[in-house]
Amino acid sequence: MADYTAIYEAGNALVEYLRDVMTPEPVSKREQISLCTPYEPENNQLTVYMYSIEEDPAVMSEGYVSRGYDTEVMSPMKLQAGFLLTAHSNAPANLREADRYRVIGAAIQAIKDMPVLDRKYFTGSLSGKGNEIRLNMDRVSHENLLKIWNNSSIPYKSSIVVRMNGITIDSKRSRQTSRVTEVQIGLDQKENEQ
């Protein structure tokens, strides 16, 4: 059962995957890839920041599904999230942009190489579920990227947007049902009186 923690667990799975494929080159230490805002990067070289989450319009589900003999649960909610991946560098000024471009290039390559996130990165409530989380680069205009950065006085840094589909949160809402135990079939006939 995917719990309310599924959003965090999905973001963390993305971070763990990026740590596996991007260290030790171009990012020297695993800890330098983090789930945090790009505005306060600390000593990170790549930040993963969820800037949007919404119900997946392709898989909106309503109603209840059967769970056991006499229980129905509300259908799970399927979500999609937008993650802003931002490269940071503490290199000298003349090498800083080149360093950021290498990190962004490696992140793009990683997303392209694994469009379906491997289950080995799932933890918590995601690990026991048959979820399939898909990753793809989202086409976001430069103007929209700048809008995400508008909440800060920090200058824009090289970033890409990754769309994650397939995050599921199960409902806790349930209802009891009863099974049909008897059926009577009859035929009513009315006589025409004339």
Coordinates of N, CA, C and O in Angstrom, one line a residue:
M1 N 0.8 -1.2 0.0 CA 0.0 0.0 0.0 C 0.9 1.2 0.0 O 1.7 1.4 0.9
A2 N 0.7 2.1 -1.0 CA 1.5 3.3 -1.1 C 0.9 4.4 -0.2 O -0.3 4.7 -0.4
D3 N 1.6 4.8 0.8 CA 1.1 5.7 1.8 C 1.4 7.2 1.3 O 1.9 7.4 0.3
Y4 N 1.0 8.1 2.2 CA 1.2 9.6 1.9 C 2.7 9.8 1.7 O 3.1 10.9 1.2
T5 N 3.6 9.0 2.2 CA 5.0 9.2 2.1 C 5.5 8.8 0.7 O 6.7 9.0 0.4
A6 N 4.7 8.4 -0.2 CA 5.1 8.0 -1.6 C 5.7 9.1 -2.4 O 6.6 8.9 -3.2
I7 N 5.3 10.4 -2.1 CA 5.8 11.5 -2.8 C 7.3 11.7 -2.4 O 8.2 11.8 -3.3
Y8 N 7.6 11.6 -1.1 CA 9.0 11.7 -0.7 C 9.8 10.5 -1.2 O 10.9 10.7 -1.7
E9 N 9.2 9.3 -1.1 CA 9.9 8.1 -1.5 C 10.3 8.1 -3.0 O 11.3 7.7 -3.4
A10 N 9.4 8.7 -3.8 CA 9.6 8.8 -5.2 C 10.8 9.7 -5.5 O 11.7 9.5 -6.3
G11 N 10.7 10.9 -4.9 CA 11.8 11.9 -5.0 C 13.1 11.3 -4.5 O 14.2 11.5 -5.2
N12 N 13.1 10.6 -3.4 CA 14.3 10.0 -2.9 C 14.9 8.9 -3.8 O 16.1 8.8 -4.0
A13 N 14.0 8.2 -4.5 CA 14.4 7.1 -5.4 C 15.1 7.7 -6.6 O 16.1 7.2 -7.0
L14 N 14.6 8.9 -7.1 CA 15.3 9.6 -8.1 C 16.7 10.1 -7.7 O 17.7 9.9 -8.4
V15 N 16.8 10.6 -6.5 CA 18.1 11.0 -6.0 C 19.1 9.8 -5.9 O 20.2 9.9 -6.3
E16 N 18.6 8.7 -5.3 CA 19.5 7.5 -5.2 C 19.9 7.0 -6.5 O 21.1 6.6 -6.7
Y17 N 19.1 7.0 -7.5 CA 19.5 6.6 -8.9 C 20.5 7.5 -9.4 O 21.6 7.1 -9.9
L18 N 20.3 8.9 -9.3 CA 21.3 9.8 -9.8 C 22.6 9.7 -9.1 O 23.7 9.8 -9.7
R19 N 22.6 9.4 -7.8 CA 23.8 9.2 -7.0 C 24.6 8.0 -7.6 O 25.8 8.0 -7.7
D20 N 23.9 6.9 -7.9 CA 24.5 5.7 -8.4 C 25.2 6.0 -9.7 O 26.3 5.5 -10.0
V21 N 24.6 6.7 -10.6 CA 25.1 6.8 -12.0 C 26.0 8.0 -12.2 O 26.7 8.1 -13.2
M22 N 26.0 9.0 -11.3 CA 26.7 10.2 -11.5 C 27.9 10.4 -10.6 O 28.6 11.4 -10.7
T23 N 28.2 9.4 -9.7 CA 29.4 9.5 -8.9 C 30.3 8.3 -9.2 O 29.8 7.2 -9.5
P24 N 31.5 8.4 -9.2 CA 32.3 9.6 -8.7 C 32.6 10.6 -9.8 O 33.3 11.6 -9.6
E25 N 32.0 10.4 -11.0 CA 32.3 11.3 -12.1 C 31.0 11.6 -12.8 O 30.2 10.7 -13.2
P26 N 30.5 12.8 -12.9 CA 31.1 14.1 -12.7 C 31.0 14.6 -11.3 O 31.6 15.6 -11.0
V27 N 30.2 14.0 -10.4 CA 30.0 14.4 -9.1 C 30.9 13.6 -8.2 O 30.8 12.3 -8.2
S28 N 31.7 14.2 -7.4 CA 32.7 13.4 -6.6 C 32.1 12.6 -5.5 O 32.6 11.5 -5.2
K29 N 31.1 13.1 -4.8 CA 30.6 12.4 -3.6 C 29.1 12.2 -3.7 O 28.4 13.2 -4.2
R30 N 28.5 11.1 -3.3 CA 27.1 10.9 -3.3 C 26.3 11.9 -2.6 O 25.2 12.3 -3.1
E31 N 26.8 12.4 -1.5 CA 26.1 13.4 -0.7 C 26.0 14.8 -1.4 O 25.2 15.6 -0.9
Q32 N 26.7 15.0 -2.5 CA 26.6 16.2 -3.2 C 25.4 16.3 -4.2 O 25.2 17.2 -5.0
I33 N 24.6 15.2 -4.2 CA 23.3 15.2 -4.9 C 22.2 15.0 -3.9 O 22.2 14.0 -3.2
S34 N 21.4 16.0 -3.8 CA 20.4 16.1 -2.7 C 19.0 16.5 -3.1 O 18.8 17.2 -4.1
L35 N 18.0 16.0 -2.4 CA 16.7 16.5 -2.5 C 16.5 17.8 -1.7 O 16.4 17.7 -0.5
C36 N 16.7 18.9 -2.4 CA 16.6 20.2 -1.7 C 16.3 21.3 -2.7 O 16.4 21.1 -3.9
T37 N 16.1 22.5 -2.2 CA 15.8 23.6 -3.1 C 17.1 24.0 -3.8 O 18.2 23.9 -3.2
P38 N 17.0 24.6 -5.0 CA 18.2 25.0 -5.7 C 18.7 26.4 -5.2 O 19.7 26.8 -5.5
Y39 N 17.9 27.0 -4.3 CA 18.2 28.4 -3.9 C 19.3 28.3 -2.8 O 20.0 29.3 -2.5
E40 N 19.3 27.2 -2.0 CA 20.3 27.1 -0.9 C 21.1 25.8 -1.1 O 20.9 24.8 -0.4
P41 N 21.9 25.8 -2.1 CA 22.6 24.5 -2.5 C 23.6 23.9 -1.5 O 24.0 22.8 -1.6
E42 N 24.0 24.8 -0.5 CA 25.0 24.3 0.4 C 26.3 23.9 -0.4 O 26.8 24.6 -1.2
N43 N 26.7 22.6 -0.2 CA 27.8 22.2 -1.0 C 27.4 21.1 -2.0 O 28.2 20.3 -2.4
N44 N 26.2 21.2 -2.5 CA 25.7 20.2 -3.5 C 26.1 20.6 -4.9 O 26.3 21.8 -5.2
Q45 N 26.3 19.6 -5.7 CA 26.6 19.8 -7.1 C 25.4 19.7 -8.0 O 25.3 20.2 -9.1
L46 N 24.4 18.9 -7.4 CA 23.1 18.7 -8.1 C 22.0 18.7 -7.1 O 22.0 17.9 -6.1
T47 N 21.0 19.6 -7.3 CA 19.9 19.6 -6.4 C 18.7 19.1 -7.1 O 18.5 19.4 -8.3
V48 N 17.8 18.4 -6.5 CA 16.6 17.8 -7.0 C 15.4 18.4 -6.2 O 15.3 18.2 -5.0
Y49 N 14.6 19.2 -6.9 CA 13.6 20.0 -6.2 C 12.3 19.8 -6.9 O 12.1 20.1 -8.1
M50 N 11.3 19.3 -6.1 CA 9.9 19.1 -6.6 C 9.2 20.5 -6.6 O 8.9 21.0 -5.6
Y51 N 9.0 21.0 -7.8 CA 8.3 22.3 -7.9 C 6.8 22.2 -8.2 O 6.1 23.2 -8.0
S52 N 6.4 21.0 -8.7 CA 4.9 20.9 -8.9 C 4.5 19.4 -8.7 O 5.3 18.5 -8.9
I53 N 3.2 19.3 -8.3 CA 2.6 17.9 -8.2 C 1.2 18.1 -8.5 O 0.5 19.1 -8.1
E54 N 0.6 17.1 -9.3 CA -0.8 17.2 -9.7 C -1.3 15.8 -10.0 O -0.5 14.9 -10.2
E55 N -2.6 15.7 -10.0 CA -3.2 14.4 -10.4 C -2.9 14.1 -11.9 O -3.0 15.0 -12.7
D56 N -2.5 12.9 -12.2 CA -2.1 12.5 -13.6 C -3.4 12.5 -14.4 O -4.3 11.7 -14.2
P57 N -3.6 13.4 -15.4 CA -4.8 13.5 -16.1 C -5.1 12.3 -17.0 O -6.2 12.0 -17.3
A58 N -4.0 11.5 -17.3 CA -4.1 10.4 -18.2 C -4.7 9.2 -17.4 O -5.2 8.2 -18.0
V59 N -4.6 9.2 -16.1 CA -5.0 8.0 -15.3 C -5.9 8.4 -14.1 O -5.8 7.8 -13.0
M60 N -6.7 9.4 -14.3 CA -7.6 9.8 -13.2 C -8.6 8.7 -12.9 O -9.3 8.2 -13.8
S61 N -8.7 8.3 -11.6 CA -9.6 7.2 -11.3 C -10.6 7.7 -10.2 O -10.3 8.4 -9.3
E62 N -11.8 7.1 -10.3 CA -12.8 7.5 -9.4 C -13.5 6.2 -8.9 O -13.3 5.1 -9.5
G63 N -14.2 6.3 -7.8 CA -15.0 5.1 -7.4 C -14.2 4.3 -6.4 O -13.2 4.7 -5.8
Y64 N -14.7 3.1 -6.2 CA -14.1 2.1 -5.3 C -13.7 0.9 -6.0 O -14.2 0.5 -7.0
V65 N -12.7 0.2 -5.3 CA -12.2 -1.1 -5.8 C -12.4 -2.1 -4.7 O -12.3 -1.8 -3.5
S66 N -12.6 -3.4 -5.0 CA -12.9 -4.4 -4.1 C -11.6 -4.8 -3.4 O -10.5 -5.0 -4.0
R67 N -11.6 -4.9 -2.0 CA -10.5 -5.4 -1.3 C -11.0 -6.5 -0.3 O -11.5 -6.1 0.8
G68 N -10.9 -7.7 -0.7 CA -11.4 -8.7 0.2 C -12.9 -9.0 -0.1 O -13.5 -8.6 -1.1
Y69 N -13.5 -9.8 0.8 CA -14.8 -10.3 0.6 C -15.9 -9.3 0.8 O -16.8 -9.2 0.0
D70 N -15.8 -8.4 1.8 CA -16.8 -7.5 2.1 C -16.4 -6.0 2.2 O -17.0 -5.2 2.9
T71 N -15.2 -5.7 1.6 CA -14.7 -4.3 1.8 C -14.3 -3.7 0.4 O -13.8 -4.4 -0.4
E72 N -14.6 -2.5 0.3 CA -14.2 -1.7 -0.9 C -13.4 -0.5 -0.4 O -13.8 0.1 0.6
V73 N -12.4 -0.1 -1.2 CA -11.6 1.1 -0.8 C -11.7 2.0 -2.0 O -11.7 1.6 -3.2
M74 N -11.6 3.3 -1.7 CA -11.6 4.3 -2.7 C -10.4 4.1 -3.6 O -9.3 3.7 -3.1
S75 N -10.5 4.3 -4.9 CA -9.4 4.1 -5.9 C -8.2 5.0 -5.5 O -8.4 6.1 -5.0
P76 N -7.0 4.4 -5.7 CA -5.8 5.2 -5.4 C -5.7 6.4 -6.3 O -6.2 6.4 -7.4
M77 N -5.0 7.5 -5.8 CA -4.8 8.7 -6.6 C -3.4 8.5 -7.3 O -2.4 8.2 -6.7
K78 N -3.4 8.7 -8.6 CA -2.2 8.7 -9.4 C -1.7 10.1 -9.7 O -2.5 11.0 -10.1
L79 N -0.5 10.3 -9.4 CA 0.1 11.7 -9.4 C 1.3 11.7 -10.4 O 1.9 10.7 -10.7
Q80 N 1.5 12.9 -10.9 CA 2.7 13.2 -11.6 C 3.4 14.5 -11.0 O 2.7 15.3 -10.5
A81 N 4.7 14.5 -11.0 CA 5.5 15.5 -10.4 C 6.5 16.1 -11.3 O 7.1 15.4 -12.1
G82 N 6.8 17.4 -11.2 CA 7.8 18.0 -11.9 C 9.0 18.3 -11.0 O 8.8 18.9 -9.9
F83 N 10.2 17.8 -11.3 CA 11.4 18.0 -10.5 C 12.3 18.9 -11.3 O 12.6 18.7 -12.5
L84 N 12.8 19.9 -10.6 CA 13.8 20.8 -11.2 C 15.2 20.3 -10.8 O 15.5 20.3 -9.6
L85 N 16.0 19.9 -11.7 CA 17.4 19.4 -11.4 C 18.3 20.6 -11.8 O 18.3 21.0 -12.9
T86 N 19.1 21.1 -10.8 CA 19.9 22.2 -11.0 C 21.4 21.9 -10.7 O 21.6 21.3 -9.6
A87 N 22.3 22.3 -11.5 CA 23.7 22.1 -11.3 C 24.3 23.3 -10.6 O 23.9 24.4 -10.8
H88 N 25.2 23.0 -9.7 CA 25.9 24.0 -8.9 C 27.4 23.7 -8.9 O 27.8 22.5 -9.2
S89 N 28.2 24.7 -8.7 CA 29.7 24.5 -8.8 C 30.4 25.5 -7.8 O 30.0 26.6 -7.8
N90 N 31.4 25.0 -7.2 CA 32.2 25.8 -6.3 C 33.6 26.0 -7.0 O 34.6 26.5 -6.4
A91 N 33.7 25.7 -8.3 CA 34.9 25.8 -9.0 C 35.3 27.3 -9.2 O 34.4 28.1 -9.1
P92 N 36.5 27.6 -9.6 CA 36.9 29.0 -9.9 C 36.0 29.5 -11.0 O 35.5 28.7 -11.8
A93 N 35.8 30.8 -11.0 CA 34.9 31.4 -12.0 C 35.1 31.0 -13.4 O 34.1 30.8 -14.1
N94 N 36.3 30.9 -13.9 CA 36.6 30.5 -15.3 C 36.2 29.0 -15.6 O 36.1 28.7 -16.7
L95 N 36.0 28.2 -14.6 CA 35.6 26.8 -14.8 C 34.2 26.5 -14.3 O 33.7 25.4 -14.6
R96 N 33.6 27.4 -13.7 CA 32.2 27.1 -13.1 C 31.2 26.7 -14.0 O 30.5 25.7 -13.8
E97 N 31.0 27.4 -15.1 CA 30.0 27.0 -16.1 C 30.2 25.7 -16.7 O 29.3 24.9 -16.9
A98 N 31.5 25.4 -17.1 CA 31.9 24.1 -17.7 C 31.5 23.0 -16.7 O 31.0 21.9 -17.1
D99 N 31.8 23.2 -15.4 CA 31.5 22.2 -14.4 C 30.0 22.0 -14.3 O 29.5 20.8 -14.3
R100 N 29.2 23.0 -14.3 CA 27.7 22.9 -14.3 C 27.2 22.2 -15.6 O 26.3 21.3 -15.5
Y101 N 27.7 22.5 -16.7 CA 27.3 21.8 -17.9 C 27.5 20.3 -17.9 O 26.8 19.6 -18.4
R102 N 28.7 20.0 -17.4 CA 29.0 18.5 -17.3 C 28.0 17.8 -16.4 O 27.5 16.7 -16.7
V103 N 27.7 18.4 -15.3 CA 26.7 17.8 -14.3 C 25.3 17.7 -15.0 O 24.7 16.7 -14.9
I104 N 24.9 18.8 -15.6 CA 23.6 18.7 -16.3 C 23.6 17.7 -17.4 O 22.6 16.9 -17.6
G105 N 24.7 17.6 -18.2 CA 24.8 16.6 -19.3 C 24.7 15.2 -18.7 O 24.0 14.4 -19.3
A106 N 25.3 14.9 -17.6 CA 25.3 13.6 -17.0 C 23.9 13.3 -16.5 O 23.4 12.2 -16.6
A107 N 23.2 14.3 -16.0 CA 21.8 14.1 -15.5 C 20.9 13.8 -16.7 O 20.0 12.9 -16.6
I108 N 21.0 14.5 -17.8 CA 20.2 14.3 -19.0 C 20.5 12.8 -19.5 O 19.5 12.1 -19.8
Q109 N 21.7 12.4 -19.5 CA 22.1 11.1 -19.9 C 21.4 10.0 -19.0 O 20.9 9.0 -19.5
A110 N 21.4 10.3 -17.7 CA 20.9 9.3 -16.7 C 19.4 9.2 -16.9 O 18.8 8.0 -16.9
I111 N 18.7 10.3 -17.2 CA 17.2 10.2 -17.4 C 16.9 9.5 -18.7 O 16.0 8.6 -18.7
K112 N 17.6 9.7 -19.7 CA 17.4 9.0 -21.0 C 17.7 7.5 -20.9 O 17.0 6.7 -21.4
D113 N 18.7 7.2 -20.1 CA 19.1 5.8 -19.9 C 18.1 4.9 -19.1 O 18.1 3.7 -19.2
M114 N 17.3 5.6 -18.2 CA 16.4 4.8 -17.4 C 15.0 5.5 -17.4 O 14.7 6.1 -16.4
P115 N 14.2 5.3 -18.5 CA 12.9 5.9 -18.5 C 11.9 5.3 -17.5 O 11.0 6.0 -17.1
V116 N 12.2 4.1 -17.0 CA 11.4 3.5 -15.9 C 12.3 3.3 -14.8 O 13.3 2.5 -14.9
L117 N 12.1 3.9 -13.6 CA 12.9 3.8 -12.5 C 13.0 2.4 -12.0 O 11.9 1.8 -11.7
D118 N 14.2 1.9 -11.8 CA 14.4 0.5 -11.3 C 13.8 0.4 -9.9 O 14.0 1.2 -9.0
R119 N 13.1 -0.7 -9.6 CA 12.5 -0.9 -8.3 C 13.5 -1.0 -7.1 O 13.1 -0.8 -6.0
K120 N 14.7 -1.3 -7.4 CA 15.7 -1.4 -6.3 C 15.9 0.0 -5.6 O 16.4 0.0 -4.5
Y121 N 15.5 1.1 -6.2 CA 15.6 2.4 -5.6 C 14.4 2.7 -4.7 O 14.4 3.7 -4.0
F122 N 13.3 1.9 -4.7 CA 12.1 2.2 -4.0 C 12.3 1.8 -2.5 O 12.9 0.7 -2.2
T123 N 11.8 2.6 -1.6 CA 11.9 2.3 -0.2 C 10.5 2.5 0.4 O 9.6 3.1 -0.3
G124 N 10.3 2.1 1.6 CA 9.1 2.4 2.4 C 7.9 1.8 1.7 O 7.9 0.7 1.2
S125 N 6.8 2.6 1.6 CA 5.6 2.1 1.1 C 5.6 1.8 -0.4 O 4.8 1.0 -0.9
L126 N 6.6 2.4 -1.1 CA 6.7 2.1 -2.6 C 7.3 0.8 -2.8 O 7.1 0.1 -3.9
S127 N 8.1 0.3 -1.9 CA 8.8 -1.0 -2.1 C 7.9 -2.2 -2.2 O 8.3 -3.2 -2.9
G128 N 6.8 -2.2 -1.6 CA 5.9 -3.4 -1.6 C 4.8 -3.3 -2.7 O 4.0 -4.2 -2.8
K129 N 4.8 -2.3 -3.4 CA 3.8 -2.0 -4.4 C 4.2 -2.3 -5.8 O 5.4 -2.2 -6.1
G130 N 3.4 -2.6 -6.7 CA 3.7 -2.9 -8.1 C 3.8 -1.6 -8.9 O 3.4 -1.6 -10.1
N131 N 4.2 -0.5 -8.3 CA 4.3 0.7 -9.0 C 5.3 0.7 -10.2 O 6.3 0.0 -10.1
E132 N 5.0 1.5 -11.2 CA 6.0 1.7 -12.3 C 6.1 3.2 -12.4 O 5.2 3.9 -12.7
I133 N 7.3 3.7 -12.0 CA 7.5 5.2 -12.0 C 8.3 5.5 -13.3 O 9.4 5.0 -13.4
R134 N 7.8 6.3 -14.1 CA 8.4 6.7 -15.4 C 9.0 8.1 -15.3 O 8.5 9.0 -14.6
L135 N 10.2 8.2 -15.9 CA 10.9 9.5 -16.0 C 11.0 10.0 -17.4 O 11.3 9.2 -18.3
N136 N 10.9 11.3 -17.6 CA 11.2 11.8 -18.9 C 11.5 13.3 -18.7 O 11.0 13.9 -17.8
M137 N 12.3 13.8 -19.6 CA 12.6 15.2 -19.6 C 11.4 16.0 -20.1 O 10.7 15.6 -21.1
D138 N 11.0 17.0 -19.4 CA 9.9 17.8 -19.7 C 10.3 19.0 -20.6 O 11.3 19.7 -20.2
R139 N 9.6 19.3 -21.6 CA 9.9 20.5 -22.4 C 9.3 21.7 -21.8 O 8.2 22.0 -21.8
V140 N 10.2 22.5 -21.2 CA 9.8 23.7 -20.5 C 10.6 24.9 -21.1 O 11.8 24.8 -21.3
S141 N 9.8 25.9 -21.5 CA 10.5 27.1 -22.1 C 11.4 27.7 -21.1 O 11.2 27.6 -19.9
H142 N 12.4 28.5 -21.6 CA 13.3 29.2 -20.7 C 12.5 30.2 -19.9 O 12.8 30.4 -18.7
E143 N 11.5 30.8 -20.4 CA 10.6 31.7 -19.7 C 10.0 31.1 -18.5 O 10.0 31.6 -17.4
N144 N 9.5 29.9 -18.7 CA 8.9 29.1 -17.5 C 9.9 28.7 -16.5 O 9.6 28.7 -15.3
L145 N 11.1 28.3 -17.0 CA 12.2 28.0 -16.0 C 12.5 29.2 -15.1 O 12.7 29.1 -13.9
L146 N 12.5 30.4 -15.8 CA 12.8 31.6 -15.0 C 11.7 31.9 -14.0 O 11.9 32.5 -12.9
K147 N 10.4 31.6 -14.4 CA 9.3 31.8 -13.4 C 9.5 30.9 -12.2 O 9.2 31.4 -11.1
I148 N 10.0 29.7 -12.3 CA 10.3 28.9 -11.1 C 11.4 29.6 -10.3 O 11.3 29.6 -9.0
W149 N 12.3 30.2 -10.9 CA 13.4 30.9 -10.2 C 13.0 32.2 -9.6 O 13.7 32.8 -8.8
N150 N 11.9 32.8 -10.1 CA 11.5 34.1 -9.6 C 11.2 34.3 -8.1 O 11.2 35.4 -7.7
N151 N 11.1 33.2 -7.4 CA 10.9 33.3 -6.0 C 12.1 33.6 -5.2 O 12.2 33.6 -4.0
S152 N 13.2 33.9 -5.9 CA 14.5 34.1 -5.3 C 15.3 35.2 -5.9 O 15.0 35.5 -7.1
S153 N 16.1 35.8 -5.2 CA 17.0 36.8 -5.8 C 18.3 36.2 -6.3 O 19.1 36.9 -6.8
I154 N 18.4 34.9 -6.2 CA 19.6 34.2 -6.7 C 19.6 34.1 -8.2 O 18.5 33.8 -8.8
P155 N 20.6 34.4 -8.9 CA 20.6 34.3 -10.4 C 20.3 32.9 -10.9 O 20.7 31.9 -10.2
Y156 N 19.7 32.8 -12.0 CA 19.3 31.5 -12.6 C 20.6 30.7 -12.9 O 21.6 31.2 -13.3
K157 N 20.5 29.4 -12.6 CA 21.6 28.4 -12.9 C 21.1 27.4 -13.8 O 19.9 27.1 -13.9
S158 N 22.0 26.7 -14.5 CA 21.6 25.6 -15.5 C 20.7 24.6 -14.8 O 21.1 24.0 -13.8
S159 N 19.6 24.4 -15.4 CA 18.6 23.5 -14.9 C 17.8 22.7 -16.0 O 17.7 23.2 -17.1
I160 N 17.3 21.6 -15.6 CA 16.4 20.8 -16.5 C 15.2 20.4 -15.7 O 15.2 20.4 -14.4
V161 N 14.1 20.1 -16.3 CA 12.9 19.6 -15.7 C 12.7 18.2 -16.0 O 12.7 17.8 -17.2
V162 N 12.5 17.4 -15.0 CA 12.2 16.0 -15.2 C 10.7 15.7 -14.7 O 10.4 16.1 -13.6
R163 N 9.9 15.1 -15.6 CA 8.6 14.7 -15.2 C 8.6 13.3 -14.7 O 9.1 12.4 -15.4
M164 N 7.9 13.1 -13.6 CA 7.8 11.7 -13.0 C 6.4 11.3 -13.0 O 5.5 12.1 -12.4
N165 N 6.0 10.2 -13.6 CA 4.6 9.7 -13.7 C 4.6 8.4 -12.9 O 5.5 7.6 -13.0
G166 N 3.4 8.1 -12.3 CA 3.2 6.8 -11.7 C 3.3 6.8 -10.2 O 3.2 5.7 -9.6
I167 N 3.4 8.0 -9.6 CA 3.3 8.0 -8.1 C 1.9 7.7 -7.7 O 1.0 8.4 -8.2
T168 N 1.7 6.8 -6.8 CA 0.4 6.4 -6.3 C 0.3 6.6 -4.8 O 1.2 6.2 -4.1
I169 N -0.9 7.2 -4.4 CA -1.2 7.2 -3.0 C -2.5 6.6 -2.8 O -3.5 7.0 -3.4
D170 N -2.5 5.5 -2.0 CA -3.7 4.8 -1.7 C -4.6 5.6 -0.7 O -4.1 6.3 0.1
S171 N -5.9 5.3 -0.8 CA -6.9 6.0 0.0 C -7.1 5.2 1.3 O -6.9 4.0 1.3
K172 N -7.3 5.9 2.4 CA -7.7 5.2 3.7 C -9.2 5.0 3.8 O -9.7 4.4 4.7
R173 N -9.9 5.6 2.9 CA -11.4 5.6 2.9 C -11.9 4.2 2.4 O -11.5 3.8 1.3
S174 N -12.7 3.6 3.2 CA -13.3 2.3 2.8 C -14.7 2.2 3.2 O -15.2 3.0 4.0
R175 N -15.4 1.2 2.7 CA -16.8 1.0 3.1 C -17.1 -0.5 3.0 O -16.4 -1.3 2.3
Q176 N -18.0 -0.9 3.8 CA -18.4 -2.3 3.9 C -19.4 -2.6 2.9 O -20.3 -1.8 2.6
T177 N -19.4 -3.7 2.3 CA -20.3 -4.2 1.3 C -20.9 -5.5 1.7 O -20.3 -6.2 2.5
S178 N -22.0 -5.9 1.2 CA -22.5 -7.2 1.4 C -22.7 -7.9 0.1 O -23.0 -7.3 -0.9
R179 N -22.5 -9.2 0.1 CA -22.6 -10.0 -1.1 C -24.1 -10.4 -1.3 O -24.8 -10.5 -0.4
V180 N -24.4 -10.6 -2.6 CA -25.8 -11.1 -2.9 C -25.8 -12.5 -2.4 O -25.0 -13.3 -2.8
T181 N -26.8 -12.8 -1.6 CA -26.9 -14.2 -1.1 C -28.1 -14.9 -1.6 O -28.2 -16.1 -1.6
E182 N -29.1 -14.2 -2.1 CA -30.3 -14.8 -2.6 C -30.9 -13.9 -3.8 O -30.9 -12.7 -3.7
V183 N -31.4 -14.6 -4.8 CA -32.0 -13.9 -5.9 C -33.3 -14.5 -6.2 O -33.4 -15.7 -6.2
Q184 N -34.3 -13.7 -6.3 CA -35.7 -14.2 -6.7 C -36.0 -13.6 -8.1 O -36.0 -12.4 -8.3
I185 N -36.4 -14.5 -8.9 CA -36.7 -14.0 -10.3 C -38.2 -14.4 -10.5 O -38.6 -15.6 -10.2
G186 N -39.0 -13.5 -10.9 CA -40.4 -13.8 -11.1 C -40.9 -13.0 -12.2 O -40.3 -12.1 -12.8
L187 N -42.1 -13.4 -12.6 CA -42.8 -12.7 -13.7 C -44.1 -12.2 -13.3 O -45.0 -13.0 -12.8
D188 N -44.4 -11.0 -13.3 CA -45.7 -10.4 -13.0 C -46.5 -10.2 -14.3 O -46.0 -9.7 -15.3
Q189 N -47.7 -10.8 -14.2 CA -48.6 -10.7 -15.4 C -49.9 -10.0 -14.9 O -50.4 -10.3 -13.9
K190 N -50.2 -9.0 -15.7 CA -51.5 -8.3 -15.4 C -52.5 -8.7 -16.5 O -52.1 -8.7 -17.7
E191 N -53.6 -9.0 -16.0 CA -54.7 -9.4 -17.0 C -55.4 -8.1 -17.5 O -55.6 -7.2 -16.7
N192 N -55.6 -8.1 -18.7 CA -56.3 -6.9 -19.3 C -57.8 -7.2 -19.1 O -58.4 -8.2 -19.5
E193 N -58.4 -6.3 -18.4 CA -59.9 -6.4 -18.2 C -60.6 -5.5 -19.2 O -60.3 -4.3 -19.3
Q194 N -61.6 -6.1 -19.8 CA -62.4 -5.4 -20.8 C -63.8 -5.7 -20.7 O -64.3 -6.7 -20.3

